[in-house]
Amino acid sequence: MLVRRIHIIIGIILAPFIFITALTGALILITDRFWELLKWHSWFKWGGIVIGIGLLFLVSSGISAYIRTTLRKKRSKPGS
């Protein structure tokens, strides 16, 4: 339960930053007139590292939570 709770909290914190990064990156790639968004795309010097580490944690904790939930459901099925 603790990993799931931390997973949700970190996901909620990182969601706006990931959204801003993805949106501005897509706009910069699609058109040439949005290059002024580059300052928002790279929101601070270590932003990409923080987002990357956060995403790695979300992936690993999500996989862990999924596996535990799946195993718990298989164990609790009648006749197993």
mmCIF file with all atom_site columns, C-alpha atoms in Angstrom:
data_model
loop_
_atom_site.group_PDB
_atom_site.id
_atom_site.type_symbol
_atom_site.label_atom_id
_atom_site.label_alt_id
_atom_site.label_comp_id
_atom_site.label_asym_id
_atom_site.label_entity_id
_atom_site.label_seq_id
_atom_site.pdbx_PDB_ins_code
_atom_site.Cartn_x
_atom_site.Cartn_y
_atom_site.Cartn_z
_atom_site.occupancy
_atom_site.B_iso_or_equiv
_atom_site.pdbx_formal_charge
_atom_site.auth_seq_id
_atom_site.auth_comp_id
_atom_site.auth_asym_id
_atom_site.auth_atom_id
_atom_site.pdbx_PDB_model_num
ATOM 1  C CA . MET A 1 1  ? 0.000   0.000   0.000   1.00 0.00 ? 1  MET A CA 1
ATOM 2  C CA . LEU A 1 2  ? 2.858   2.379   0.716   1.00 0.00 ? 2  LEU A CA 1
ATOM 3  C CA . VAL A 1 3  ? 4.350   1.965   -2.766  1.00 0.00 ? 3  VAL A CA 1
ATOM 4  C CA . ARG A 1 4  ? 0.945   2.559   -4.345  1.00 0.00 ? 4  ARG A CA 1
ATOM 5  C CA . ARG A 1 5  ? 0.393   5.693   -2.261  1.00 0.00 ? 5  ARG A CA 1
ATOM 6  C CA . ILE A 1 6  ? 3.858   7.076   -3.132  1.00 0.00 ? 6  ILE A CA 1
ATOM 7  C CA . HIS A 1 7  ? 3.234   6.168   -6.789  1.00 0.00 ? 7  HIS A CA 1
ATOM 8  C CA . ILE A 1 8  ? 0.021   8.212   -6.815  1.00 0.00 ? 8  ILE A CA 1
ATOM 9  C CA . ILE A 1 9  ? 1.568   11.202  -5.014  1.00 0.00 ? 9  ILE A CA 1
ATOM 10 C CA . ILE A 1 10 ? 4.590   11.383  -7.321  1.00 0.00 ? 10 ILE A CA 1
ATOM 11 C CA . GLY A 1 11 ? 2.362   10.909  -10.365 1.00 0.00 ? 11 GLY A CA 1
ATOM 12 C CA . ILE A 1 12 ? 0.137   13.798  -9.317  1.00 0.00 ? 12 ILE A CA 1
ATOM 13 C CA . ILE A 1 13 ? 3.142   16.038  -8.677  1.00 0.00 ? 13 ILE A CA 1
ATOM 14 C CA . LEU A 1 14 ? 4.859   15.208  -11.988 1.00 0.00 ? 14 LEU A CA 1
ATOM 15 C CA . ALA A 1 15 ? 1.734   15.248  -14.187 1.00 0.00 ? 15 ALA A CA 1
ATOM 16 C CA . PRO A 1 16 ? 1.652   19.024  -14.867 1.00 0.00 ? 16 PRO A CA 1
ATOM 17 C CA . PHE A 1 17 ? 5.367   19.152  -15.653 1.00 0.00 ? 17 PHE A CA 1
ATOM 18 C CA . ILE A 1 18 ? 5.167   16.166  -18.001 1.00 0.00 ? 18 ILE A CA 1
ATOM 19 C CA . PHE A 1 19 ? 2.121   17.712  -19.687 1.00 0.00 ? 19 PHE A CA 1
ATOM 20 C CA . ILE A 1 20 ? 3.860   21.078  -20.185 1.00 0.00 ? 20 ILE A CA 1
ATOM 21 C CA . THR A 1 21 ? 7.004   19.398  -21.501 1.00 0.00 ? 21 THR A CA 1
ATOM 22 C CA . ALA A 1 22 ? 5.066   17.188  -23.924 1.00 0.00 ? 22 ALA A CA 1
ATOM 23 C CA . LEU A 1 23 ? 2.798   19.983  -25.167 1.00 0.00 ? 23 LEU A CA 1
ATOM 24 C CA . THR A 1 24 ? 5.553   22.527  -25.743 1.00 0.00 ? 24 THR A CA 1
ATOM 25 C CA . GLY A 1 25 ? 7.806   19.894  -27.325 1.00 0.00 ? 25 GLY A CA 1
ATOM 26 C CA . ALA A 1 26 ? 5.052   18.901  -29.740 1.00 0.00 ? 26 ALA A CA 1
ATOM 27 C CA . LEU A 1 27 ? 4.319   22.534  -30.629 1.00 0.00 ? 27 LEU A CA 1
ATOM 28 C CA . ILE A 1 28 ? 8.001   23.255  -31.214 1.00 0.00 ? 28 ILE A CA 1
ATOM 29 C CA . LEU A 1 29 ? 8.313   20.217  -33.502 1.00 0.00 ? 29 LEU A CA 1
ATOM 30 C CA . ILE A 1 30 ? 5.082   20.862  -35.418 1.00 0.00 ? 30 ILE A CA 1
ATOM 31 C CA . THR A 1 31 ? 5.608   24.526  -36.279 1.00 0.00 ? 31 THR A CA 1
ATOM 32 C CA . ASP A 1 32 ? 8.563   26.850  -36.522 1.00 0.00 ? 32 ASP A CA 1
ATOM 33 C CA . ARG A 1 33 ? 6.841   29.806  -34.888 1.00 0.00 ? 33 ARG A CA 1
ATOM 34 C CA . PHE A 1 34 ? 6.687   28.331  -31.384 1.00 0.00 ? 34 PHE A CA 1
ATOM 35 C CA . TRP A 1 35 ? 10.422  28.450  -30.618 1.00 0.00 ? 35 TRP A CA 1
ATOM 36 C CA . GLU A 1 36 ? 9.736   30.994  -27.858 1.00 0.00 ? 36 GLU A CA 1
ATOM 37 C CA . LEU A 1 37 ? 8.189   28.090  -25.929 1.00 0.00 ? 37 LEU A CA 1
ATOM 38 C CA . LEU A 1 38 ? 11.640  26.553  -25.547 1.00 0.00 ? 38 LEU A CA 1
ATOM 39 C CA . LYS A 1 39 ? 12.100  28.269  -22.168 1.00 0.00 ? 39 LYS A CA 1
ATOM 40 C CA . TRP A 1 40 ? 8.932   26.509  -20.931 1.00 0.00 ? 40 TRP A CA 1
ATOM 41 C CA . HIS A 1 41 ? 9.972   23.226  -22.503 1.00 0.00 ? 41 HIS A CA 1
ATOM 42 C CA . SER A 1 42 ? 13.223  23.167  -20.549 1.00 0.00 ? 42 SER A CA 1
ATOM 43 C CA . TRP A 1 43 ? 11.649  24.561  -17.383 1.00 0.00 ? 43 TRP A CA 1
ATOM 44 C CA . PHE A 1 44 ? 14.815  24.486  -15.324 1.00 0.00 ? 44 PHE A CA 1
ATOM 45 C CA . LYS A 1 45 ? 18.336  23.178  -15.700 1.00 0.00 ? 45 LYS A CA 1
ATOM 46 C CA . TRP A 1 46 ? 17.725  19.783  -14.098 1.00 0.00 ? 46 TRP A CA 1
ATOM 47 C CA . GLY A 1 47 ? 14.073  19.455  -15.115 1.00 0.00 ? 47 GLY A CA 1
ATOM 48 C CA . GLY A 1 48 ? 14.653  16.649  -17.598 1.00 0.00 ? 48 GLY A CA 1
ATOM 49 C CA . ILE A 1 49 ? 16.608  14.649  -15.045 1.00 0.00 ? 49 ILE A CA 1
ATOM 50 C CA . VAL A 1 50 ? 13.882  15.070  -12.409 1.00 0.00 ? 50 VAL A CA 1
ATOM 51 C CA . ILE A 1 51 ? 11.159  14.083  -14.873 1.00 0.00 ? 51 ILE A CA 1
ATOM 52 C CA . GLY A 1 52 ? 13.219  11.113  -16.092 1.00 0.00 ? 52 GLY A CA 1
ATOM 53 C CA . ILE A 1 53 ? 13.884  9.801   -12.587 1.00 0.00 ? 53 ILE A CA 1
ATOM 54 C CA . GLY A 1 54 ? 10.241  10.344  -11.672 1.00 0.00 ? 54 GLY A CA 1
ATOM 55 C CA . LEU A 1 55 ? 9.058   8.449   -14.740 1.00 0.00 ? 55 LEU A CA 1
ATOM 56 C CA . LEU A 1 56 ? 11.441  5.578   -14.006 1.00 0.00 ? 56 LEU A CA 1
ATOM 57 C CA . PHE A 1 57 ? 10.034  5.365   -10.473 1.00 0.00 ? 57 PHE A CA 1
ATOM 58 C CA . LEU A 1 58 ? 6.452   5.488   -11.767 1.00 0.00 ? 58 LEU A CA 1
ATOM 59 C CA . VAL A 1 59 ? 7.116   2.708   -14.270 1.00 0.00 ? 59 VAL A CA 1
ATOM 60 C CA . SER A 1 60 ? 8.845   0.437   -11.756 1.00 0.00 ? 60 SER A CA 1
ATOM 61 C CA . SER A 1 61 ? 6.338   1.025   -8.957  1.00 0.00 ? 61 SER A CA 1
ATOM 62 C CA . GLY A 1 62 ? 3.416   0.618   -11.376 1.00 0.00 ? 62 GLY A CA 1
ATOM 63 C CA . ILE A 1 63 ? 4.757   -2.708  -12.605 1.00 0.00 ? 63 ILE A CA 1
ATOM 64 C CA . SER A 1 64 ? 5.349   -3.813  -9.022  1.00 0.00 ? 64 SER A CA 1
ATOM 65 C CA . ALA A 1 65 ? 1.822   -2.849  -7.961  1.00 0.00 ? 65 ALA A CA 1
ATOM 66 C CA . TYR A 1 66 ? 0.314   -4.582  -11.006 1.00 0.00 ? 66 TYR A CA 1
ATOM 67 C CA . ILE A 1 67 ? 2.198   -7.811  -10.356 1.00 0.00 ? 67 ILE A CA 1
ATOM 68 C CA . ARG A 1 68 ? 1.248   -7.828  -6.670  1.00 0.00 ? 68 ARG A CA 1
ATOM 69 C CA . THR A 1 69 ? -2.412  -7.150  -7.481  1.00 0.00 ? 69 THR A CA 1
ATOM 70 C CA . THR A 1 70 ? -2.487  -9.865  -10.145 1.00 0.00 ? 70 THR A CA 1
ATOM 71 C CA . LEU A 1 71 ? -0.876  -12.418 -7.818  1.00 0.00 ? 71 LEU A CA 1
ATOM 72 C CA . ARG A 1 72 ? -3.278  -11.497 -5.001  1.00 0.00 ? 72 ARG A CA 1
ATOM 73 C CA . LYS A 1 73 ? -6.287  -11.968 -7.318  1.00 0.00 ? 73 LYS A CA 1
ATOM 74 C CA . LYS A 1 74 ? -5.011  -15.361 -8.529  1.00 0.00 ? 74 LYS A CA 1
ATOM 75 C CA . ARG A 1 75 ? -4.501  -16.555 -4.937  1.00 0.00 ? 75 ARG A CA 1
ATOM 76 C CA . SER A 1 76 ? -7.967  -15.454 -3.837  1.00 0.00 ? 76 SER A CA 1
ATOM 77 C CA . LYS A 1 77 ? -9.866  -17.197 -6.666  1.00 0.00 ? 77 LYS A CA 1
ATOM 78 C CA . PRO A 1 78 ? -11.943 -20.126 -5.434  1.00 0.00 ? 78 PRO A CA 1
ATOM 79 C CA . GLY A 1 79 ? -10.699 -23.513 -6.598  1.00 0.00 ? 79 GLY A CA 1
ATOM 80 C CA . SER A 1 80 ? -7.094  -22.395 -7.048  1.00 0.00 ? 80 SER A CA 1
#
